[in-house]
mmCIF file of C-alpha atoms and ligand atoms in Angstrom:
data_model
loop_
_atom_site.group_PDB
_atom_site.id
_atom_site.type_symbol
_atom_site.label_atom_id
_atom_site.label_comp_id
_atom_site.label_asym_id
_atom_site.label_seq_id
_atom_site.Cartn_x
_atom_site.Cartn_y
_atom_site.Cartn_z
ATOM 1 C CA UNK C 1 81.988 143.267 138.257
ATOM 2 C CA UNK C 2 80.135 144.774 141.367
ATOM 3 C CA UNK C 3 81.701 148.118 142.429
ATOM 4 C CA UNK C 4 81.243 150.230 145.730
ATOM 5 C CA UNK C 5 80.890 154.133 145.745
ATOM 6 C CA UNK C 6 81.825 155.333 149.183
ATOM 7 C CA UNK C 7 80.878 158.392 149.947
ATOM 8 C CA UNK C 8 77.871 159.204 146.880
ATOM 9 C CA UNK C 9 77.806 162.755 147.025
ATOM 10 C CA UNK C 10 78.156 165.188 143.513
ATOM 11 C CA UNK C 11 80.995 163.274 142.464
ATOM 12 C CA UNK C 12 79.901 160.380 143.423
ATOM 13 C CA UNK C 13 76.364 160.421 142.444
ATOM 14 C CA UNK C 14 77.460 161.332 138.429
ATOM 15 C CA UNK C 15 79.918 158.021 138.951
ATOM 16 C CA UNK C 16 76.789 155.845 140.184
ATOM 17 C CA UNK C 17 74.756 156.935 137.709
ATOM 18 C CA UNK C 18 77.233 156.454 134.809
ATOM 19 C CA UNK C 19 77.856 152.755 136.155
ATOM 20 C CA UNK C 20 73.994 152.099 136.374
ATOM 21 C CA UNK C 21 74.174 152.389 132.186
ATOM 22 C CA UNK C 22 76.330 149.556 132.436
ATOM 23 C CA UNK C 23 76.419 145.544 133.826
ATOM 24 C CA UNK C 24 78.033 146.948 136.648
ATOM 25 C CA UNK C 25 76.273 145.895 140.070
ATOM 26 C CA UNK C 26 76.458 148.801 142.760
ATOM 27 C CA UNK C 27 76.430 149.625 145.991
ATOM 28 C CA UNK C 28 76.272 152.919 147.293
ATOM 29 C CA UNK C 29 77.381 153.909 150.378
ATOM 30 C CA UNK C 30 76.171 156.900 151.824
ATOM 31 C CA UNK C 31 74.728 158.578 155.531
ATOM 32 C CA UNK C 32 72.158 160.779 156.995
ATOM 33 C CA UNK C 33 70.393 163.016 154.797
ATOM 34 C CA UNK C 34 71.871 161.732 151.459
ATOM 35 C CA UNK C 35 70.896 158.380 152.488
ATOM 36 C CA UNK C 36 67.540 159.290 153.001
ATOM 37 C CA UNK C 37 67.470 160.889 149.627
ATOM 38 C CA UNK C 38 68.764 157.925 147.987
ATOM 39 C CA UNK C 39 65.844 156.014 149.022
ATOM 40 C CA UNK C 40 63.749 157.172 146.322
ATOM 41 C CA UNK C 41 66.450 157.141 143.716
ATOM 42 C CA UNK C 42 69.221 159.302 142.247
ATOM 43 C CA UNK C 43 68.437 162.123 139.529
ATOM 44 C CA UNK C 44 71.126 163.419 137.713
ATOM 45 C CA UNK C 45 70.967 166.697 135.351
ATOM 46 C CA UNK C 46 73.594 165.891 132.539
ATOM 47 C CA UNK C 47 75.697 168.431 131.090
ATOM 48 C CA UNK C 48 73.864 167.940 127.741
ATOM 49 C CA UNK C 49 70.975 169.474 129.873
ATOM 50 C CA UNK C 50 68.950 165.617 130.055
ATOM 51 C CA UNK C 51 68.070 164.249 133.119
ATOM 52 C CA UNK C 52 68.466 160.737 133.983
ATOM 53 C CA UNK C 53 66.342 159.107 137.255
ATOM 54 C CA UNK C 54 67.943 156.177 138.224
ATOM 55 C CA UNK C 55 65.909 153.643 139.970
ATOM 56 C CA UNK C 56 66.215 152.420 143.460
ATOM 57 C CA UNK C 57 66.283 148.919 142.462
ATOM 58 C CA UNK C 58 69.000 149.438 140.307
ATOM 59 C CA UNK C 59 71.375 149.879 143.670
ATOM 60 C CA UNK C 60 72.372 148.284 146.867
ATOM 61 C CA UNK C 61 72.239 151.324 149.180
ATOM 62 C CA UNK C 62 73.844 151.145 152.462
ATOM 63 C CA UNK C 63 73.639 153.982 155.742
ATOM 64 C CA UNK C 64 76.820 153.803 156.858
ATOM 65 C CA UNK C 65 75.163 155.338 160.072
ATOM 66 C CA UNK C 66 73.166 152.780 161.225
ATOM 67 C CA UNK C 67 76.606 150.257 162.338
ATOM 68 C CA UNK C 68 78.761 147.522 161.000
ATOM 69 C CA UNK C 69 78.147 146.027 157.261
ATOM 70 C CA UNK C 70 75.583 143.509 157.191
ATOM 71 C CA UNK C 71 77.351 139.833 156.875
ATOM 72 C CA UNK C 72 76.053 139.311 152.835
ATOM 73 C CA UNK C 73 77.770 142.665 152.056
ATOM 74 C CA UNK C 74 81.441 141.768 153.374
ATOM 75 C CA UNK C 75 84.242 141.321 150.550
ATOM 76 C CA UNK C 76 81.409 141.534 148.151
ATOM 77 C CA UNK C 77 82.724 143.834 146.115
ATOM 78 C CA UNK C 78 86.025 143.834 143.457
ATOM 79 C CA UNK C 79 86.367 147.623 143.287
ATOM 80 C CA UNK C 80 85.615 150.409 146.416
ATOM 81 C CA UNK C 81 85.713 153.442 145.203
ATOM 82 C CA UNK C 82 86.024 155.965 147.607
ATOM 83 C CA UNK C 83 84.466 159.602 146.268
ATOM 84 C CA UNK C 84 83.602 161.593 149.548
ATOM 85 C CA UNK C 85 85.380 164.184 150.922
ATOM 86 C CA UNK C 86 89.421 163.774 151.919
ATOM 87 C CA UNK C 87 87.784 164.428 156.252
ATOM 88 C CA UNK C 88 86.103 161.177 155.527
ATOM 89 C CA UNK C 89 89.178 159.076 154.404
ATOM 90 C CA UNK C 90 89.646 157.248 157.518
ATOM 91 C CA UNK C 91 86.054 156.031 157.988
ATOM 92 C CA UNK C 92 85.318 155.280 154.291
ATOM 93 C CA UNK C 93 88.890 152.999 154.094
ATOM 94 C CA UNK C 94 87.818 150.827 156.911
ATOM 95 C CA UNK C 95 84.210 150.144 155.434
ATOM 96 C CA UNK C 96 86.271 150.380 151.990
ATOM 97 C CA UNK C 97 88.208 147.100 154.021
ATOM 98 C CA UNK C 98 85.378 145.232 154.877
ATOM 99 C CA UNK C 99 83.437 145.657 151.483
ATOM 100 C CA UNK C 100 86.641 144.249 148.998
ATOM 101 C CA UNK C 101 87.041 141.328 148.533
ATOM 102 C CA UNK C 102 90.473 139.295 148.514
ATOM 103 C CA UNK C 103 91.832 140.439 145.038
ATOM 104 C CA UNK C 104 89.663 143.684 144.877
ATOM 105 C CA UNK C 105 90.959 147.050 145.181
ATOM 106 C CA UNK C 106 90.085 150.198 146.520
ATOM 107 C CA UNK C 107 90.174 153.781 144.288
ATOM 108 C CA UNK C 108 90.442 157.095 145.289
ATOM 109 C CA UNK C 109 89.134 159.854 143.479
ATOM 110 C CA UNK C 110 89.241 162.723 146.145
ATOM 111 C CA UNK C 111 90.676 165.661 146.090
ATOM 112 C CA UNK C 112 93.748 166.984 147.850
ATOM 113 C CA UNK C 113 97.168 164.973 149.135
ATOM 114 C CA UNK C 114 97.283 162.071 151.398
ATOM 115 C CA UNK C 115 94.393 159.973 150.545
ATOM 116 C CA UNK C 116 96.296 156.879 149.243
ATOM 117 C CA UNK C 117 98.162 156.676 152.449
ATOM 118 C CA UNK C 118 95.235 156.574 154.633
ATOM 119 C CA UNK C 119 93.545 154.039 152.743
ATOM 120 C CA UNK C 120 97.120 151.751 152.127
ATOM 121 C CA UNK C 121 97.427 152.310 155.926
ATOM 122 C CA UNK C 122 93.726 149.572 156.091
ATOM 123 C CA UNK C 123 94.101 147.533 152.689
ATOM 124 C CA UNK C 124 98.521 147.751 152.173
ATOM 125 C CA UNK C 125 99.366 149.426 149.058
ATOM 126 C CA UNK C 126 99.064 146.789 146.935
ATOM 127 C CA UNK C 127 95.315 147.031 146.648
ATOM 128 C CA UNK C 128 95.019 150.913 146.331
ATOM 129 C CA UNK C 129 94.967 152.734 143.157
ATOM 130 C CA UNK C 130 95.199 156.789 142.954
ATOM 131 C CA UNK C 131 92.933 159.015 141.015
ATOM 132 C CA UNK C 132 91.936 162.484 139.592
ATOM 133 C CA UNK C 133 89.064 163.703 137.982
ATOM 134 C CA UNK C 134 88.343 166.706 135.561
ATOM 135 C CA UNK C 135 84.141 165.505 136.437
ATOM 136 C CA UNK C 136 82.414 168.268 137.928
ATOM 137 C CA UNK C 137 79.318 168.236 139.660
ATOM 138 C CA UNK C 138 77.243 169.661 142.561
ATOM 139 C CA UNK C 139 74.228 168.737 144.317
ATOM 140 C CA UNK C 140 71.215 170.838 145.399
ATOM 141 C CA UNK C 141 69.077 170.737 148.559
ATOM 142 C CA UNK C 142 66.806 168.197 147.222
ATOM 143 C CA UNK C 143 69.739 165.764 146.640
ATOM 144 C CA UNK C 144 69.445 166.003 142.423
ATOM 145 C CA UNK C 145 73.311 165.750 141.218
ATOM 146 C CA UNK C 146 74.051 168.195 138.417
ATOM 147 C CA UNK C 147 76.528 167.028 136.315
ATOM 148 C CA UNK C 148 78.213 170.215 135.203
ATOM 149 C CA UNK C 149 81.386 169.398 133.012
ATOM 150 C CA UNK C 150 82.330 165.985 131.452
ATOM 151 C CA UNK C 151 85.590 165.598 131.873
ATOM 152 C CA UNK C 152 88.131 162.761 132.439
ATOM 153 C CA UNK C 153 89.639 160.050 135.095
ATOM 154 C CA UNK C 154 92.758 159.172 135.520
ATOM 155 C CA UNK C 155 93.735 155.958 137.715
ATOM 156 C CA UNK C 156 96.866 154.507 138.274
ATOM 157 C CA UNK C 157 98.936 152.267 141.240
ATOM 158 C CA UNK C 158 101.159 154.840 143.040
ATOM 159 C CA UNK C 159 104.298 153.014 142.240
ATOM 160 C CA UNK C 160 103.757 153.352 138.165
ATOM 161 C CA UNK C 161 102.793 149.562 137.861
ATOM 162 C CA UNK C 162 100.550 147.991 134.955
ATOM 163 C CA UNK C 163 96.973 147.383 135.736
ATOM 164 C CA UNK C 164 96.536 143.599 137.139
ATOM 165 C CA UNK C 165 93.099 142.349 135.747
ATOM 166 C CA UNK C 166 90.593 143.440 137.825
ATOM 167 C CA UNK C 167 92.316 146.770 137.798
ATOM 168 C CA UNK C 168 92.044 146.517 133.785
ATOM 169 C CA UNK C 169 88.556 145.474 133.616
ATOM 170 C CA UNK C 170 87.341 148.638 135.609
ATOM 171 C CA UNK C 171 89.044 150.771 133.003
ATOM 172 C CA UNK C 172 87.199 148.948 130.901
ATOM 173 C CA UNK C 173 84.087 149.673 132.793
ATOM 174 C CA UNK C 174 84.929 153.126 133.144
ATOM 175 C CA UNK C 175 84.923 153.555 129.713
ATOM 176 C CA UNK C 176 81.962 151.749 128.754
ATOM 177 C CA UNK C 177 79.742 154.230 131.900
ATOM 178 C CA UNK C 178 81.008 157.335 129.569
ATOM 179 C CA UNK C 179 83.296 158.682 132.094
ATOM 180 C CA UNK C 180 86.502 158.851 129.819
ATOM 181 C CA UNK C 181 88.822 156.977 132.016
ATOM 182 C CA UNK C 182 92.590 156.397 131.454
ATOM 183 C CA UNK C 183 95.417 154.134 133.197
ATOM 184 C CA UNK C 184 98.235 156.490 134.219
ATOM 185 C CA UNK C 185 101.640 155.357 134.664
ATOM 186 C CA UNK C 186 102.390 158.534 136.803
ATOM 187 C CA UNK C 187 99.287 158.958 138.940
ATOM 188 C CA UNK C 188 101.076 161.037 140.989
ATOM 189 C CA UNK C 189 101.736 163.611 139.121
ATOM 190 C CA UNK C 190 97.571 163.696 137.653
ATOM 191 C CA UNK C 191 97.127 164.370 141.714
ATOM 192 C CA UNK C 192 99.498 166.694 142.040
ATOM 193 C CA UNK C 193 98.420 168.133 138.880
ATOM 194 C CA UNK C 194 94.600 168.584 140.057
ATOM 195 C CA UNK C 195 95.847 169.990 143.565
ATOM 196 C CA UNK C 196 97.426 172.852 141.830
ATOM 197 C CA UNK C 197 94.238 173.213 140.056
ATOM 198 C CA UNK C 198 92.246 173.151 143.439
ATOM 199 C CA UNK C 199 94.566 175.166 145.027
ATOM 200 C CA UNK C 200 94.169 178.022 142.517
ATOM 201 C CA UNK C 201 90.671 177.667 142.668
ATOM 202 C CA UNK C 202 89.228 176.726 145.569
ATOM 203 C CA UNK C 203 89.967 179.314 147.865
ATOM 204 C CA UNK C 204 89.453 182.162 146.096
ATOM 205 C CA UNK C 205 86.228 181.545 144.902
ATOM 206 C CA UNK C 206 85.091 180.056 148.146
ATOM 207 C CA UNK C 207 86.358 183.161 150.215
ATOM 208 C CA UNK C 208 85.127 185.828 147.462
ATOM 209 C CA UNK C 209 81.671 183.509 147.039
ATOM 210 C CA UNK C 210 81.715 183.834 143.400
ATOM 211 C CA UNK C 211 81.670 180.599 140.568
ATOM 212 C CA UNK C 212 84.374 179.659 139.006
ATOM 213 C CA UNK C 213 84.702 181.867 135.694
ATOM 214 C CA UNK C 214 84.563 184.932 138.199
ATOM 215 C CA UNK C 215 88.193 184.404 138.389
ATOM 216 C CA UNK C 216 88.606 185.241 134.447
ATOM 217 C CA UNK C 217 86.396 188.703 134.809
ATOM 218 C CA UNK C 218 88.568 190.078 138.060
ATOM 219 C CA UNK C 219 91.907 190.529 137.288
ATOM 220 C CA UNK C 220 93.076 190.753 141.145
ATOM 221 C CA UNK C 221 91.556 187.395 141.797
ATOM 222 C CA UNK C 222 93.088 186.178 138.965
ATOM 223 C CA UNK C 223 96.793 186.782 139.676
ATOM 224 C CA UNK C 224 96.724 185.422 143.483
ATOM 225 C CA UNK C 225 95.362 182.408 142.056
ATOM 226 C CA UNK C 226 97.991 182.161 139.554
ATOM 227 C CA UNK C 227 100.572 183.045 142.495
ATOM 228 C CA UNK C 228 99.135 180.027 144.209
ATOM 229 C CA UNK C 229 99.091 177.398 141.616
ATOM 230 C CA UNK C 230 103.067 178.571 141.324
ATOM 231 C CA UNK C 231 103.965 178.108 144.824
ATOM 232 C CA UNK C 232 102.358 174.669 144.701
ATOM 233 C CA UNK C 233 104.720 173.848 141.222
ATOM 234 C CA UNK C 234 107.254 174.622 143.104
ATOM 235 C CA UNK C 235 106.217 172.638 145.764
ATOM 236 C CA UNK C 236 105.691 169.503 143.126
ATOM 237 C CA UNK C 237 108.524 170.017 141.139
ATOM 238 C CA UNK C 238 111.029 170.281 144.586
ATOM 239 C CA UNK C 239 109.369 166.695 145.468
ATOM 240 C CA UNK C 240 110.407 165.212 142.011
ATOM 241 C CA UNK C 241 107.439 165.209 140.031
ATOM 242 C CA UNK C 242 107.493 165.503 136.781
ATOM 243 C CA UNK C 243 105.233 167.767 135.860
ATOM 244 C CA UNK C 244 107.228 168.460 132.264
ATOM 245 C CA UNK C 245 106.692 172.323 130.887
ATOM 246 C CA UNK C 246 103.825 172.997 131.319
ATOM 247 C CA UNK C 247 102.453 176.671 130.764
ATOM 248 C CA UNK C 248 99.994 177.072 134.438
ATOM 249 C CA UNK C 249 98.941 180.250 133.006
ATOM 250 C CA UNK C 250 96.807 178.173 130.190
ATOM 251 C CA UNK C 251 96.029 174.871 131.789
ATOM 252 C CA UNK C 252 94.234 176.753 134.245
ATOM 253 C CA UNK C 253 92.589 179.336 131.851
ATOM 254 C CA UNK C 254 91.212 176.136 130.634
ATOM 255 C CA UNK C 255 89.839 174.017 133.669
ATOM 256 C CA UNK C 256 88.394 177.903 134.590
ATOM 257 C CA UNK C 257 86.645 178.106 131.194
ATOM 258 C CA UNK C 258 85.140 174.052 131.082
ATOM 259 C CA UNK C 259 83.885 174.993 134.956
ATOM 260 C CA UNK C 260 82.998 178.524 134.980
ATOM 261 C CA UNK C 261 79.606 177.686 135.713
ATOM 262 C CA UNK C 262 80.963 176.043 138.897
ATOM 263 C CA UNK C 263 80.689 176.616 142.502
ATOM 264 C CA UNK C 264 83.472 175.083 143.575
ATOM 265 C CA UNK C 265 83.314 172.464 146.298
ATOM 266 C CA UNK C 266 84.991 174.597 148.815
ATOM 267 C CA UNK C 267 82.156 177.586 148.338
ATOM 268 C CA UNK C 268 79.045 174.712 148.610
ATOM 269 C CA UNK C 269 81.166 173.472 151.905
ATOM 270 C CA UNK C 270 81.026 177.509 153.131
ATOM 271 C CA UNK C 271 77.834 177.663 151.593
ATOM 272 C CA UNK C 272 76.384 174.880 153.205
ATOM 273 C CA UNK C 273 78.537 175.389 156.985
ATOM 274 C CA UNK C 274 80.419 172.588 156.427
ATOM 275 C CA UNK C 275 84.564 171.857 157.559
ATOM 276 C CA UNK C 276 85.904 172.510 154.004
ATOM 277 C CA UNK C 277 88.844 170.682 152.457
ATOM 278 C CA UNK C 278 91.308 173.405 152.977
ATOM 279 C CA UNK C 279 93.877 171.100 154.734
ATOM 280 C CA UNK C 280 94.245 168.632 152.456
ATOM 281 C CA UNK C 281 94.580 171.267 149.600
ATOM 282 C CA UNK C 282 96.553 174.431 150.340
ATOM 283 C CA UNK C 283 97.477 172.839 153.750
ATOM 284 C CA UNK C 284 98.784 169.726 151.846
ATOM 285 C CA UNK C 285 101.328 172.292 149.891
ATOM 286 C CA UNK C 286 102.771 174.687 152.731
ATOM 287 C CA UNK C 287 103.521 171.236 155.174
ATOM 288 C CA UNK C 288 105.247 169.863 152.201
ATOM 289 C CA UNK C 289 106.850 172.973 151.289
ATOM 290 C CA UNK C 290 108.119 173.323 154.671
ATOM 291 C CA UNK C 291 109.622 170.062 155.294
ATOM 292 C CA UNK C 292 111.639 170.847 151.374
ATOM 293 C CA UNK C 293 112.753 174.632 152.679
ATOM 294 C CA UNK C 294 110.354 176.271 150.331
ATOM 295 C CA UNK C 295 108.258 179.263 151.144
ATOM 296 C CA UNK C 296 104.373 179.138 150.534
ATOM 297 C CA UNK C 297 102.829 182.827 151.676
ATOM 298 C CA UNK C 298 99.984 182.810 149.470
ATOM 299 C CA UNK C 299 98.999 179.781 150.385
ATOM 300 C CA UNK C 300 99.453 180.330 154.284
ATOM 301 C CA UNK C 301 97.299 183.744 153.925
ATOM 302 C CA UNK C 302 94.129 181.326 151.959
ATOM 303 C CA UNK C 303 94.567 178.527 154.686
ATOM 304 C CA UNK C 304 93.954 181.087 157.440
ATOM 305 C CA UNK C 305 91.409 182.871 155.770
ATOM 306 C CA UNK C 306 89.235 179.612 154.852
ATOM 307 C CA UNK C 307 90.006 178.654 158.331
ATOM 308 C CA UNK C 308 89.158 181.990 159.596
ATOM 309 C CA UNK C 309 85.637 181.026 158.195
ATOM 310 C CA UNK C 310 85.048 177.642 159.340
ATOM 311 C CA UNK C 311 85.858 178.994 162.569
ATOM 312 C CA UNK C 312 83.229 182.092 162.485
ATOM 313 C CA UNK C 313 81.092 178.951 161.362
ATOM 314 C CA UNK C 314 81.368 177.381 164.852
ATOM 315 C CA UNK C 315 83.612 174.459 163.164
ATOM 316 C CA UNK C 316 86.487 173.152 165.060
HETATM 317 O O1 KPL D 401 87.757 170.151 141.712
HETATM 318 C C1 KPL D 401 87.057 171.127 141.606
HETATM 319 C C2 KPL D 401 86.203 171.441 142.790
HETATM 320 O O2 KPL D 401 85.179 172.106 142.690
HETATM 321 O O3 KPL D 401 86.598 170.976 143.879
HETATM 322 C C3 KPL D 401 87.182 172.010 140.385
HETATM 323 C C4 KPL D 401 88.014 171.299 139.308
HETATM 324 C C5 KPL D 401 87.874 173.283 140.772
HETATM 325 C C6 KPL D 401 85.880 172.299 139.689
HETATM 326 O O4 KPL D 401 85.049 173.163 140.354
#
C-alpha cells in the first residue's frame, strides 16, 4: 500500500515515521522550511524517550512549493492523508486529488470542524474518511518531531458505512505502524468529541502561554475551560450527536493529565507568529451554535482574544 502524508508537520511527522516501520511506501508532502529539513531525514523523540532517525531514502518527499505534481506521482497513491493544519485544507485536497488514485481515499486527521467538506468538495464523499487523534506531538526549530503522548486514531466514512478494502487494509496498516487505530461507525461524534477537547484547551493555554497541565494547578483557568467544553456539548448534542453521558469534567481531567507536558498547537502557532486554528475550533462552535439558537459567550470572548493576538501579530 503506498500512502501520502500531506502536510508532515508534528502530527504528521510521528505518522511518517510510524509507517516507515512498516511495508508501507510514503510520500511526504511538505513546503518551505520543513521541506528543507526533510531533506536530510526525519528524527523523531518517542514518548518512551528513544529516538528514531528515519532515512531519506526511506521516503518520496515532495515541495509542494515548487508547482504541479510531477507526472510519475499522479494517482500513485491508495491513501492521502491529510495532517496539516485545517488553513491548509483547500490546497492539501486538491494535491490530495491529484495524488489518489481511482479507488484510493483521502483521510483527515486535523483538528477542528469542516475538514471533510472541503476535501468531499475535490474527491465527492465517497472517497473521504474522517478522523481524530489522541497523538500528540510538537516540533522544534531544528525540525526533530517529539512525540509526546501515544494515543489513539479513530477513522471512519462520515455516513457510518463499513470500511471497503482499501479502507480496511489501512486500519490494518495503522495498526501494524503502532499508532492504535480503530474504525468508527460514528466518526462524527470522535470529531466532535476532540473539538470539545480543543476547545477547552487550546485557547486558554495559548492566550495564558502556559502547557497543558497548567490548567489542573490554576483553578480560574480551569473552570472557563470547563465552561467552554459545555457550551460546545451543547452545541453537539443540539446538532444530534450522540455523545451518550459522558462526565466532561473527567474526560478532560484525563486528555489534561496524558498531555500536560504539552504546548498545545495553538500556543506553538502564537509562539511561532503563525494564523492559529481558532476558527475552525471555537469559531466552528459559536457559527453552529448560532444557526441552532444557542448562546456561546465563552467561546465568543476566546475567539476574540486569540484573534486579538494574531492581529497584534500583523496576521490578517
Ligand atoms: O489536540 C491537541 C493540540 O495540541 O492541538 C491537544 C489534544 C489539546 C494536545 O495538546
Amino acid at each position: 500500500m503506498r500512502v501520502a502524508i500531506l502536510g508532515t508537520g508534528a502530527l504528521g511527522g510521528v505518522i511518517a515515521g510510524c509507517l516507515a516501520d512498516t511495508g508501507a511506501g510514503l510520500v511526504c508532502v511538505s513546503r518551505g522550511r520543513t521541506a528543507e529539513i526533510l531533506e536530510g531525514g526525519l528524527t523523531i523523540f518517542t514518548p518512551e524517550g528513544t529516538v528514531e532517525m528515519i532515512p531519506r531514502d526511506r521516503y518520496v518527499l515532495i515541495d509542494s512549493q515548487r508547482g504541479p505534481l510531477n507526472e510519475t506521482m499522479c494517482k500513485s497513491c491508495d491513501v492521502a492523508i491529510i495532517a496539516g493544519k485545517a488553513d491548509s485544507t483547500p490546497e492539501l485536497s486538491s494535491i490530495a486529488e491529484d495524488i489518489v488514485s481511482e479507488g484510493g481515499v483521502v483521510v483527515s486527521i486535523q483538528n477542528g470542524l469542516g475538514n471533510s467538506g472541503i476535501i468531499a468538495s475535490r474527491v465527492g464523499w465517497e472517497r473521504v474518511v474522517g478522523g481524530s487523534t489522541t497523538h500528540s506531538a510538537w516540533r522544534d526549530s531544528e525540525g526533530g518531531v517529539h512525540w509526546t503522548s501515544r494515543g489513539s486514531m479513530s477513522i471512519g466514512k462520515m455516513d457510518g458505512s463499513d470500511p471497503n478494502p482499501t479502507e480496511a487494509e489501512f486500519v490494518s496498516l495503522l495498526d501494524e505502524a503502532g499508532l492504535n487505530p480503530t474504525w468508527s461507525s460514528d466518526i462524527n461524534k470522535e470529531i466532535w468529541r476532540k473539538l470539545m477537547i480543543n476547545v477547552a484547551i487550546n485557547p486558554i493555554c495559548a492566550i495564558a502561554g502556559i502547557r497543558n497541565g497548567g490548567l489542573l494547578e490554576i483553578p480560574e483557568l480551569w473552570i472557563q475551560s470547563l465552561e467552554a467544553m459545555r457550551e460546545a456539548e451543547n452545541v453537539a448534542r443540539a446538532s444530534g450527536v450522540d455523545l451518550g453521558a459522558m462526565n466532561i469534567e473527567d474526560y478532560l481531567r484525563k486528555v489534561v493529565t496524558a498531555t500536560s507536558e504539552n504546548r498545545v498547537s495553538m500556543l506553538q502557532d502564537l509562539m511561532a507568529g503563525r494564523k492559529t486554528e481558532i476558527d475552525v475550533i471555537c469559531g466552528a462552535v459559536i457559527s453552529k451554535g448560532e444557526e441552532l439558537g444557542i448562546k456561546t459567550p465563552r467561546n465568543e470572548v476566546l475567539l476574540a482574544l486569540v484573534r486579538g493576538i494574531e492581529m497584534s501579530q500583523n496576521h490578517d
